[in-house]
Each structure stands twice: as C-alpha cells, then as structure tokens.
PDB file of C-alpha atoms in Angstrom:
ATOM      1  CA  MET S1100     144.586  87.780 131.444  1.00  0.00           C
ATOM      2  CA  GLU S1101     144.630  88.220 127.691  1.00  0.00           C
ATOM      3  CA  GLU S1102     140.457  88.220 125.998  1.00  0.00           C
ATOM      4  CA  LYS S1103     139.809  84.893 123.443  1.00  0.00           C
ATOM      5  CA  GLU S1104     140.288  85.426 119.830  1.00  0.00           C
ATOM      6  CA  ILE S1105     136.965  85.315 118.051  1.00  0.00           C
ATOM      7  CA  GLN S1106     137.391  82.911 115.242  1.00  0.00           C
ATOM      8  CA  ARG S1107     135.307  83.277 111.830  1.00  0.00           C
ATOM      9  CA  ALA S1108     133.427  80.816 110.935  1.00  0.00           C
ATOM     10  CA  SER S1109     134.670  78.656 108.547  1.00  0.00           C
ATOM     11  CA  ASP S1110     131.188  78.445 107.096  1.00  0.00           C
ATOM     12  CA  ARG S1111     130.966  81.838 106.456  1.00  0.00           C
ATOM     13  CA  LEU S1112     134.604  81.818 104.935  1.00  0.00           C
ATOM     14  CA  ALA S1113     133.912  79.383 102.391  1.00  0.00           C
ATOM     15  CA  VAL S1114     130.941  82.031 100.499  1.00  0.00           C
ATOM     16  CA  LEU S1115     133.288  85.013 100.993  1.00  0.00           C
ATOM     17  CA  ALA S1116     136.072  83.218  98.969  1.00  0.00           C
ATOM     18  CA  LYS S1117     132.391  80.917  96.522  1.00  0.00           C
ATOM     19  CA  ILE S1118     130.882  84.919  96.571  1.00  0.00           C
ATOM     20  CA  GLU S1119     135.716  85.691  95.105  1.00  0.00           C
ATOM     21  CA  GLU S1120     135.118  82.779  92.831  1.00  0.00           C
ATOM     22  CA  TYR S1121     132.261  83.879  90.869  1.00  0.00           C
ATOM     23  CA  GLU S1122     132.639  87.198  91.020  1.00  0.00           C
ATOM     24  CA  ARG S1123     135.235  86.748  89.097  1.00  0.00           C
ATOM     25  CA  LYS S1124     134.179  84.215  86.736  1.00  0.00           C
ATOM     26  CA  GLY S1125     131.045  86.640  86.082  1.00  0.00           C
ATOM     27  CA  LEU S1126     128.291  84.021  87.878  1.00  0.00           C
ATOM     28  CA  PHE S1127     126.420  87.006  89.532  1.00  0.00           C
ATOM     29  CA  ASP S1128     123.363  84.741  89.567  1.00  0.00           C
ATOM     30  CA  GLN S1129     124.272  81.347  91.001  1.00  0.00           C
ATOM     31  CA  ASP S1130     123.815  80.840  94.972  1.00  0.00           C
ATOM     32  CA  VAL S1131     126.329  80.482  97.272  1.00  0.00           C
ATOM     33  CA  GLU S1132     124.431  78.962 100.556  1.00  0.00           C
ATOM     34  CA  GLN S1133     123.741  75.613 101.249  1.00  0.00           C
ATOM     35  CA  ASP S1134     120.365  76.007 101.034  1.00  0.00           C
ATOM     36  CA  PRO S1135     118.334  72.759 101.431  1.00  0.00           C
ATOM     37  CA  PRO S1136     117.330  71.175  98.798  1.00  0.00           C
ATOM     38  CA  GLY S1137     113.990  72.221  97.344  1.00  0.00           C
ATOM     39  CA  ARG S1138     111.092  69.851  95.453  1.00  0.00           C
ATOM     40  CA  VAL S1139     108.726  71.324  92.892  1.00  0.00           C
ATOM     41  CA  LEU S1140     106.173  73.457  93.063  1.00  0.00           C
ATOM     42  CA  HIS S1141     102.611  72.235  92.203  1.00  0.00           C
ATOM     43  CA  PRO S1142      99.330  74.420  91.858  1.00  0.00           C
ATOM     44  CA  GLU S1143      97.635  71.404  94.262  1.00  0.00           C
ATOM     45  CA  ASP S1144     100.413  73.456  96.568  1.00  0.00           C
ATOM     46  CA  ILE S1145      99.528  76.601  97.090  1.00  0.00           C
ATOM     47  CA  LYS S1146      96.738  78.899  96.972  1.00  0.00           C
ATOM     48  CA  TYR S1147      98.367  82.675  95.816  1.00  0.00           C
ATOM     49  CA  LEU S1148      96.734  85.419  97.379  1.00  0.00           C
ATOM     50  CA  ASP S1149      95.082  83.002 100.317  1.00  0.00           C
ATOM     51  CA  ARG S1150      92.723  85.472 102.082  1.00  0.00           C
ATOM     52  CA  GLY S1151      91.057  82.716 103.741  1.00  0.00           C
ATOM     53  CA  LEU S1152      90.513  82.531 108.124  1.00  0.00           C
ATOM     54  CA  VAL S1153      93.268  79.663 108.407  1.00  0.00           C
ATOM     55  CA  SER S1154      96.397  81.934 106.199  1.00  0.00           C
ATOM     56  CA  ARG S1155      95.013  85.153 107.991  1.00  0.00           C
ATOM     57  CA  THR S1156      95.334  83.351 111.387  1.00  0.00           C
ATOM     58  CA  LYS S1157      98.603  81.926 110.360  1.00  0.00           C
ATOM     59  CA  ARG S1158      99.994  85.332 108.684  1.00  0.00           C
ATOM     60  CA  ASN S1159      98.608  88.061 111.429  1.00  0.00           C
ATOM     61  CA  LEU S1160     101.132  84.815 113.317  1.00  0.00           C
ATOM     62  CA  SER S1161     103.596  85.212 111.782  1.00  0.00           C
ATOM     63  CA  PHE S1162     104.536  88.441 110.752  1.00  0.00           C
ATOM     64  CA  GLY S1163     104.081  89.432 114.346  1.00  0.00           C
ATOM     65  CA  ALA S1164     107.221  86.790 115.008  1.00  0.00           C
ATOM     66  CA  ALA S1165     108.679  88.929 112.510  1.00  0.00           C
ATOM     67  CA  ARG S1166     108.695  91.932 113.956  1.00  0.00           C
ATOM     68  CA  LEU S1167     109.194  90.800 117.077  1.00  0.00           C
ATOM     69  CA  PHE S1168     112.029  88.835 115.788  1.00  0.00           C
ATOM     70  CA  PHE S1169     113.381  92.044 114.515  1.00  0.00           C
ATOM     71  CA  ARG S1170     112.829  94.112 117.671  1.00  0.00           C
ATOM     72  CA  ARG S1171     115.339  91.570 119.143  1.00  0.00           C
ATOM     73  CA  LEU S1172     118.383  91.618 116.860  1.00  0.00           C
ATOM     74  CA  LEU S1173     118.023  95.303 116.600  1.00  0.00           C
ATOM     75  CA  LYS S1174     118.054  95.813 121.111  1.00  0.00           C
ATOM     76  CA  GLN S1175     120.654  93.432 121.115  1.00  0.00           C
ATOM     77  CA  LYS S1176     122.394  95.247 119.067  1.00  0.00           C
ATOM     78  CA  LYS S1177     123.094  92.014 117.110  1.00  0.00           C
ATOM     79  CA  LEU S1178     122.281  94.864 114.482  1.00  0.00           C
ATOM     80  CA  TYR S1179     122.112  98.109 113.570  1.00  0.00           C
ATOM     81  CA  LEU S1180     119.211 100.564 111.263  1.00  0.00           C
ATOM     82  CA  ASN S1181     119.828 104.106 110.083  1.00  0.00           C
ATOM     83  CA  PRO S1182     117.046 106.017 108.840  1.00  0.00           C
ATOM     84  CA  ALA S1183     115.944 104.849 105.432  1.00  0.00           C
ATOM     85  CA  GLU S1184     116.881 108.125 102.756  1.00  0.00           C
ATOM     86  CA  GLY S1185     114.220 108.668 100.247  1.00  0.00           C
ATOM     87  CA  VAL S1186     110.732 106.766 101.825  1.00  0.00           C
ATOM     88  CA  GLU S1187     109.256 109.376 100.315  1.00  0.00           C
ATOM     89  CA  HIS S1188     109.865 108.632  96.839  1.00  0.00           C
ATOM     90  CA  LEU S1189     107.938 105.216  97.096  1.00  0.00           C
ATOM     91  CA  SER S1190     104.964 106.805  99.521  1.00  0.00           C
ATOM     92  CA  SER S1191     104.295 109.401  96.709  1.00  0.00           C
ATOM     93  CA  VAL S1192     103.249 106.271  93.895  1.00  0.00           C
ATOM     94  CA  ASP S1193      99.793 105.834  94.484  1.00  0.00           C
ATOM     95  CA  GLY S1194      99.157 102.571  92.230  1.00  0.00           C
ATOM     96  CA  GLY S1195     100.727  98.962  92.341  1.00  0.00           C
ATOM     97  CA  ALA S1196     104.488  99.198  92.048  1.00  0.00           C
ATOM     98  CA  VAL S1197     107.948  97.159  91.788  1.00  0.00           C
ATOM     99  CA  ILE S1198     110.669  97.403  93.715  1.00  0.00           C
ATOM    100  CA  THR S1199     114.014  96.040  93.541  1.00  0.00           C
ATOM    101  CA  CYS S1200     116.430  96.070  96.268  1.00  0.00           C
ATOM    102  CA  ASN S1201     119.804  94.228  96.607  1.00  0.00           C
ATOM    103  CA  HIS S1202     120.394  91.119  98.039  1.00  0.00           C
ATOM    104  CA  PHE S1203     122.376  90.296 100.591  1.00  0.00           C
ATOM    105  CA  HIS S1204     120.938  88.676 104.000  1.00  0.00           C
ATOM    106  CA  PRO S1205     117.952  86.958 105.195  1.00  0.00           C
ATOM    107  CA  PHE S1206     117.772  90.239 107.295  1.00  0.00           C
ATOM    108  CA  ASP S1207     117.001  92.019 104.092  1.00  0.00           C
ATOM    109  CA  SER S1208     113.588  91.473 104.046  1.00  0.00           C
ATOM    110  CA  PHE S1209     113.114  92.675 107.464  1.00  0.00           C
ATOM    111  CA  ILE S1210     114.383  95.882 105.868  1.00  0.00           C
ATOM    112  CA  MET S1211     112.693  96.182 103.183  1.00  0.00           C
ATOM    113  CA  GLN S1212     109.143  95.417 105.209  1.00  0.00           C
ATOM    114  CA  LYS S1213     110.416  97.988 107.719  1.00  0.00           C
ATOM    115  CA  VAL S1214     111.054 101.018 104.486  1.00  0.00           C
ATOM    116  CA  PHE S1215     107.555  99.578 103.229  1.00  0.00           C
ATOM    117  CA  ASP S1216     105.872  99.889 106.207  1.00  0.00           C
ATOM    118  CA  LEU S1217     107.557 103.807 106.875  1.00  0.00           C
ATOM    119  CA  SER S1218     105.935 104.974 103.902  1.00  0.00           C
ATOM    120  CA  LYS S1219     102.036 104.636 105.096  1.00  0.00           C
ATOM    121  CA  ARG S1220     101.515 103.025 102.020  1.00  0.00           C
ATOM    122  CA  LYS S1221      97.842 101.788 101.949  1.00  0.00           C
ATOM    123  CA  GLY S1222      98.227  97.971 100.812  1.00  0.00           C
ATOM    124  CA  LYS S1223     101.014  94.890 101.145  1.00  0.00           C
ATOM    125  CA  MET S1224     104.305  94.536 100.285  1.00  0.00           C
ATOM    126  CA  TYR S1225     104.159  90.742  98.369  1.00  0.00           C
ATOM    127  CA  ARG S1226     107.323  89.176  97.673  1.00  0.00           C
ATOM    128  CA  VAL S1227     108.481  86.460  95.228  1.00  0.00           C
ATOM    129  CA  ILE S1228     110.702  84.000  96.240  1.00  0.00           C
ATOM    130  CA  ARG S1229     112.732  81.275  94.932  1.00  0.00           C
ATOM    131  CA  GLU S1230     110.236  77.831  94.564  1.00  0.00           C
ATOM    132  CA  GLY S1231     112.924  75.906  97.120  1.00  0.00           C
ATOM    133  CA  ASN S1232     112.214  78.895  99.519  1.00  0.00           C
ATOM    134  CA  TYR S1233     108.849  78.184  99.489  1.00  0.00           C
ATOM    135  CA  THR S1234     109.421  74.046  99.412  1.00  0.00           C
ATOM    136  CA  SER S1235     112.015  73.225 101.453  1.00  0.00           C
ATOM    137  CA  PHE S1236     112.900  76.180 103.869  1.00  0.00           C
ATOM    138  CA  PRO S1237     112.973  74.758 107.405  1.00  0.00           C
ATOM    139  CA  GLY S1238     112.085  75.932 110.602  1.00  0.00           C
ATOM    140  CA  PHE S1239     111.641  80.072 111.337  1.00  0.00           C
ATOM    141  CA  TYR S1240     112.714  81.041 108.138  1.00  0.00           C
ATOM    142  CA  GLY S1241     110.125  78.240 106.975  1.00  0.00           C
ATOM    143  CA  MET S1242     107.575  79.658 108.683  1.00  0.00           C
ATOM    144  CA  LEU S1243     107.687  83.483 107.130  1.00  0.00           C
ATOM    145  CA  MET S1244     108.542  81.944 103.898  1.00  0.00           C
ATOM    146  CA  ARG S1245     104.867  80.423 103.397  1.00  0.00           C
ATOM    147  CA  ASN S1246     103.398  82.811 105.255  1.00  0.00           C
ATOM    148  CA  CYS S1247     104.362  86.714 105.450  1.00  0.00           C
ATOM    149  CA  ASP S1248     102.662  88.128 102.200  1.00  0.00           C
ATOM    150  CA  THR S1249     105.160  85.496  99.600  1.00  0.00           C
ATOM    151  CA  LEU S1250     104.183  85.025  95.721  1.00  0.00           C
ATOM    152  CA  PRO S1251     107.038  81.562  95.279  1.00  0.00           C
ATOM    153  CA  LEU S1252     107.770  81.437  91.721  1.00  0.00           C
ATOM    154  CA  SER S1253     107.990  77.427  90.538  1.00  0.00           C
ATOM    155  CA  SER S1254     109.299  75.370  87.996  1.00  0.00           C
ATOM    156  CA  ASP S1255     105.877  73.713  86.520  1.00  0.00           C
ATOM    157  CA  PRO S1256     104.406  76.137  84.120  1.00  0.00           C
ATOM    158  CA  ALA S1257     100.625  75.088  85.582  1.00  0.00           C
ATOM    159  CA  THR S1258     102.079  77.163  88.923  1.00  0.00           C
ATOM    160  CA  MET S1259     103.542  79.726  87.080  1.00  0.00           C
ATOM    161  CA  LYS S1260      99.835  80.467  85.136  1.00  0.00           C
ATOM    162  CA  LEU S1261      98.577  81.036  89.208  1.00  0.00           C
ATOM    163  CA  PHE S1262     101.647  83.063  90.014  1.00  0.00           C
ATOM    164  CA  LEU S1263     100.930  86.076  87.089  1.00  0.00           C
ATOM    165  CA  LYS S1264      97.725  85.751  87.728  1.00  0.00           C
ATOM    166  CA  ALA S1265      98.510  86.489  91.553  1.00  0.00           C
ATOM    167  CA  VAL S1266     101.103  89.188  90.298  1.00  0.00           C
ATOM    168  CA  ARG S1267      98.158  91.154  87.689  1.00  0.00           C
ATOM    169  CA  GLN S1268      95.860  90.725  90.425  1.00  0.00           C
ATOM    170  CA  ALA S1269      97.716  92.281  93.627  1.00  0.00           C
ATOM    171  CA  LEU S1270      99.160  95.319  91.954  1.00  0.00           C
ATOM    172  CA  ASN S1271      95.821  95.554  89.823  1.00  0.00           C
ATOM    173  CA  GLU S1272      94.967  96.157  94.542  1.00  0.00           C
ATOM    174  CA  LYS S1273      97.688  98.721  94.931  1.00  0.00           C
ATOM    175  CA  ASN S1274      99.845  96.913  96.176  1.00  0.00           C
ATOM    176  CA  CYS S1275     104.035  96.163  95.855  1.00  0.00           C
ATOM    177  CA  LEU S1276     105.784  93.545  94.701  1.00  0.00           C
ATOM    178  CA  LEU S1277     109.357  93.627  96.019  1.00  0.00           C
ATOM    179  CA  ILE S1278     111.971  91.129  94.059  1.00  0.00           C
ATOM    180  CA  TYR S1279     114.961  91.068  94.415  1.00  0.00           C
ATOM    181  CA  ALA S1280     116.141  91.522  90.652  1.00  0.00           C
ATOM    182  CA  GLU S1281     119.984  90.082  91.114  1.00  0.00           C
ATOM    183  CA  GLN S1282     118.100  86.886  91.660  1.00  0.00           C
ATOM    184  CA  SER S1283     120.853  85.476  94.030  1.00  0.00           C
ATOM    185  CA  LEU S1284     122.315  86.329  97.887  1.00  0.00           C
ATOM    186  CA  TRP S1285     125.401  86.747  97.998  1.00  0.00           C
ATOM    187  CA  TRP S1286     126.091  87.307 102.050  1.00  0.00           C
ATOM    188  CA  ASN S1287     127.768  90.736 103.155  1.00  0.00           C
ATOM    189  CA  TYR S1288     127.966  91.461  99.285  1.00  0.00           C
ATOM    190  CA  ARG S1289     128.320  95.504  99.266  1.00  0.00           C
ATOM    191  CA  LYS S1290     128.170  95.934  95.366  1.00  0.00           C
ATOM    192  CA  PRO S1291     125.231  95.458  93.590  1.00  0.00           C
ATOM    193  CA  LYS S1292     124.128  92.809  91.210  1.00  0.00           C
ATOM    194  CA  PRO S1293     123.292  92.502  87.345  1.00  0.00           C
ATOM    195  CA  MET S1294     119.393  92.573  87.909  1.00  0.00           C
ATOM    196  CA  LYS S1295     117.649  89.932  85.489  1.00  0.00           C
ATOM    197  CA  LEU S1296     114.589  92.166  82.816  1.00  0.00           C
ATOM    198  CA  GLY S1297     112.269  89.531  84.790  1.00  0.00           C
ATOM    199  CA  ALA S1298     111.359  92.635  86.595  1.00  0.00           C
ATOM    200  CA  PHE S1299     111.190  95.619  85.115  1.00  0.00           C
ATOM    201  CA  GLU S1300     108.877  93.067  82.475  1.00  0.00           C
ATOM    202  CA  ILE S1301     106.261  92.474  84.841  1.00  0.00           C
ATOM    203  CA  ALA S1302     106.529  96.668  85.500  1.00  0.00           C
ATOM    204  CA  VAL S1303     105.971  97.303  81.668  1.00  0.00           C
ATOM    205  CA  ARG S1304     103.729  94.776  81.244  1.00  0.00           C
ATOM    206  CA  ARG S1305     101.238  95.407  84.143  1.00  0.00           C
ATOM    207  CA  GLY S1306     101.491  99.470  83.762  1.00  0.00           C
ATOM    208  CA  VAL S1307     103.151  99.975  87.262  1.00  0.00           C
ATOM    209  CA  PRO S1308     106.648 102.008  87.961  1.00  0.00           C
ATOM    210  CA  VAL S1309     109.972 100.424  89.591  1.00  0.00           C
ATOM    211  CA  VAL S1310     111.048 101.921  92.640  1.00  0.00           C
ATOM    212  CA  PRO S1311     114.653 101.082  92.939  1.00  0.00           C
ATOM    213  CA  CYS S1312     116.071 100.256  96.331  1.00  0.00           C
ATOM    214  CA  PHE S1313     119.695  99.225  97.526  1.00  0.00           C
ATOM    215  CA  ILE S1314     119.709  98.629 101.425  1.00  0.00           C
ATOM    216  CA  THR S1315     124.165 100.212 102.532  1.00  0.00           C
ATOM    217  CA  PHE S1316     126.102  99.059 105.601  1.00  0.00           C
ATOM    218  CA  LEU S1317     129.430  99.288 107.014  1.00  0.00           C
ATOM    219  CA  ASP S1318     131.243  98.052 109.910  1.00  0.00           C
ATOM    220  CA  THR S1319     130.728  98.679 113.423  1.00  0.00           C
ATOM    221  CA  ASP S1320     133.194  97.929 115.891  1.00  0.00           C
ATOM    222  CA  ARG S1321     130.831  94.893 117.563  1.00  0.00           C
ATOM    223  CA  ILE S1322     131.988  91.681 116.984  1.00  0.00           C
ATOM    224  CA  GLY S1323     129.414  88.981 116.366  1.00  0.00           C
ATOM    225  CA  GLU S1324     129.047  85.834 117.028  1.00  0.00           C
ATOM    226  CA  ASP S1325     130.345  84.439 113.609  1.00  0.00           C
ATOM    227  CA  GLY S1326     133.521  86.477 114.123  1.00  0.00           C
ATOM    228  CA  PHE S1327     132.659  89.319 111.769  1.00  0.00           C
ATOM    229  CA  PRO S1328     131.973  92.804 112.737  1.00  0.00           C
ATOM    230  CA  ILE S1329     128.163  93.791 113.609  1.00  0.00           C
ATOM    231  CA  LEU S1330     126.678  96.068 110.141  1.00  0.00           C
ATOM    232  CA  SER S1331     125.067  99.270 110.027  1.00  0.00           C
ATOM    233  CA  TYR S1332     122.137  99.544 107.816  1.00  0.00           C
ATOM    234  CA  THR S1333     120.751 102.539 106.280  1.00  0.00           C
ATOM    235  CA  PRO S1334     118.588 101.654 102.973  1.00  0.00           C
ATOM    236  CA  HIS S1335     117.824 103.845  99.989  1.00  0.00           C
ATOM    237  CA  VAL S1336     114.953 104.476  98.275  1.00  0.00           C
ATOM    238  CA  GLY S1337     115.235 106.274  94.874  1.00  0.00           C
ATOM    239  CA  ALA S1338     113.204 108.129  92.661  1.00  0.00           C
ATOM    240  CA  PRO S1339     109.894 105.782  91.143  1.00  0.00           C
ATOM    241  CA  ILE S1340     110.968 104.749  86.912  1.00  0.00           C
ATOM    242  CA  TYR S1341     108.511 104.485  84.697  1.00  0.00           C
ATOM    243  CA  ALA S1342     108.489 102.983  81.076  1.00  0.00           C
ATOM    244  CA  ASP S1343     108.844 104.708  78.334  1.00  0.00           C
ATOM    245  CA  PRO S1344     106.287 104.765  76.077  1.00  0.00           C
ATOM    246  CA  ALA S1345     107.520 105.195  73.076  1.00  0.00           C
ATOM    247  CA  LEU S1346     110.050 102.567  73.263  1.00  0.00           C
ATOM    248  CA  SER S1347     108.444  98.960  73.000  1.00  0.00           C
ATOM    249  CA  LYS S1348     108.175  96.235  76.095  1.00  0.00           C
ATOM    250  CA  LYS S1349     110.671  94.985  75.852  1.00  0.00           C
ATOM    251  CA  GLU S1350     113.032  98.316  75.255  1.00  0.00           C
ATOM    252  CA  ALA S1351     110.955 100.076  77.868  1.00  0.00           C
ATOM    253  CA  ALA S1352     112.299  96.887  80.046  1.00  0.00           C
ATOM    254  CA  GLU S1353     116.443  97.679  79.394  1.00  0.00           C
ATOM    255  CA  LYS S1354     116.125 101.264  80.123  1.00  0.00           C
ATOM    256  CA  MET S1355     114.341 100.725  83.410  1.00  0.00           C
ATOM    257  CA  ARG S1356     116.297  98.120  84.062  1.00  0.00           C
ATOM    258  CA  ALA S1357     119.452 101.472  82.983  1.00  0.00           C
ATOM    259  CA  GLU S1358     118.154 103.237  85.343  1.00  0.00           C
ATOM    260  CA  ASN S1359     118.149 100.738  88.582  1.00  0.00           C
ATOM    261  CA  ALA S1360     121.188 100.100  87.857  1.00  0.00           C
ATOM    262  CA  ALA S1361     122.721 103.668  87.561  1.00  0.00           C
ATOM    263  CA  PHE S1362     120.807 104.077  91.301  1.00  0.00           C
ATOM    264  CA  CYS S1363     122.642 101.443  92.556  1.00  0.00           C
ATOM    265  CA  LYS S1364     125.657 102.703  91.350  1.00  0.00           C
ATOM    266  CA  GLU S1365     126.048 106.084  92.507  1.00  0.00           C
ATOM    267  CA  VAL S1366     124.370 105.386  95.688  1.00  0.00           C
ATOM    268  CA  TYR S1367     127.018 102.389  95.663  1.00  0.00           C
ATOM    269  CA  GLU S1368     129.809 105.177  94.746  1.00  0.00           C
ATOM    270  CA  ARG S1369     128.515 107.774  97.145  1.00  0.00           C
ATOM    271  CA  VAL S1370     127.883 105.730 100.477  1.00  0.00           C
ATOM    272  CA  TYR S1371     131.682 103.745 100.169  1.00  0.00           C
ATOM    273  CA  GLY S1372     133.223 106.518  98.308  1.00  0.00           C
ATOM    274  CA  ILE S1373     134.966 104.259  95.594  1.00  0.00           C
ATOM    275  CA  PRO S1374     134.441 103.250  91.963  1.00  0.00           C
ATOM    276  CA  LEU S1375     131.546 101.003  91.002  1.00  0.00           C
ATOM    277  CA  THR S1376     134.443  97.741  89.546  1.00  0.00           C
ATOM    278  CA  TYR S1377     134.532  94.198  90.013  1.00  0.00           C
ATOM    279  CA  THR S1378     136.944  91.481  89.633  1.00  0.00           C
ATOM    280  CA  THR S1379     134.991  89.959  86.992  1.00  0.00           C
ATOM    281  CA  GLU S1380     137.917  88.204  83.929  1.00  0.00           C
ATOM    282  CA  THR S1381     136.346  89.183  80.255  1.00  0.00           C
ATOM    283  CA  VAL S1382     136.397  86.123  77.694  1.00  0.00           C
ATOM    284  CA  GLU S1383     137.924  87.010  74.616  1.00  0.00           C
TER     285      GLU S1383
END
C-alpha cells in the first residue's frame, strides 16, 4: 500500500511566496507572518528588570516550561541541534555584550539560550523583542515573551526611555543583550538579511562588544507535520567585535555592522558552499 503523500502546509507556502517577493523588492525588514495586531506598550504596562517575587516566580516557571518544550522537540526529533561552533568567543567576554543573530524561526531563541548556557557566562541573556510580541502574543509563546528575560520595544517615547534605562542597567551588570538586528523574522530563510544600526549604536554608547552569531540549517530526510523537511541547526559564534575608538560613534557603529555582516557572509558561503546573492531588483 502506497504511503499517502504529505501535503505542504498552505500557510507556509504563502509565507515562502511572500519572502520571495520581499527579497525581490528589497523589503528585508518587513514581517511576513500573520501575527496578531499589537497594542501600544505604555509605562504603566511594564516594569523592566522587575526582580520582585511574583516576577521571579513567573520567570522560573516560564523558563522551566521553555526548557522542557525544547527538550521534547529534540527527543521527538522535530529538530536537530548540532554542536555550536565558536562558543568560546562568547565565553571570553567578561563584561556586558550585545549578541546579534539571524532571525528565521521562533526556535532560534531557544537555540540562542542553549548557546548562552553552553558559554557558562555569568548573568543573563536579555532578549529585545517587538512591542506586539509582548502586548498581544497569545498562548505559550506569549507567556515566554512576557516572562523569559525580555525587553520589549515600544512606540511610546516615555516607555522607550524606560527601555533604554533598562538596557544600560542590564549591560552595566555584565549581562548580554540578544538583538535580532535584521528586525524581521523570515521563516526558514537561510541568507543573512541587512541589519539595522541600532544594535551597534547601543554597543558603542555602552562601551561593550558585539558578539555575532549566525545559525545555519540543513534539511534532514525526515518530513515534519507541515510537509517540509525537519531541519538540523548549527549555531556559529564569531569573535567579539569592538568599536574603533578612532572613529565617531556613528562611524564606529557602521564599521561594527559591516564586520558583523562579513562574518555572516563568510559562514553562509562556507557552510552552504555557494556565493551569497540576492534577487533584489535595483531601481535606478
């Protein structure tokens, strides 16, 4: 008896088509998922770096649930995680640091937490997230967004002042800040996307290095419930990038961004064995 062919999920096919369109148009910072509409995060809605008993309890329970969830994914072979390359680079940074990473799946946050844990660094890794992810994301992922060491951005200037104060405090306490500098999540997109300057400006202003990370992934011979191959992930951590003191703050941030992009390009071309090219159509 022939096995029934597994159909590829229509929502994933639609997302892939949108990614193809957006790459062609150069809209790299635009989201492609149908996320729930967000609401504005006001100062009274959040207490950044809250270390009260209730917040600590929610954090511990949420991290416990997240680690159990990720272990089950690995045990059930819904994803494969290979040994990380270059974790010693993150371990070598004694103080605060900004970590950048490509953003292609909700699972990449779990992978980055695993990398951080493997580095055996002291302190925490705080995640900078979108406003809507904090205010409006439902269910399990919403719980994680609100309780697992996240620092949400906001369209409210007053809230952003509190955000920047929290960033300063977190880095001064020698913690790490994970920033998805690409500013968009493109599902299973293997190429590095152009990065915004903000992550590097934060590093320059706070006097901390940027530790670049780029996660590569290859198809396995197993097919997931969505009809696509289950993936095998490998995190690659690069050497810390420090600001050039001879440059202005903006120039230093630009140079750090260029060095980070060069690292991602090198990893991409080495792992996939092809040159990094884009379909983006240039408009004269």
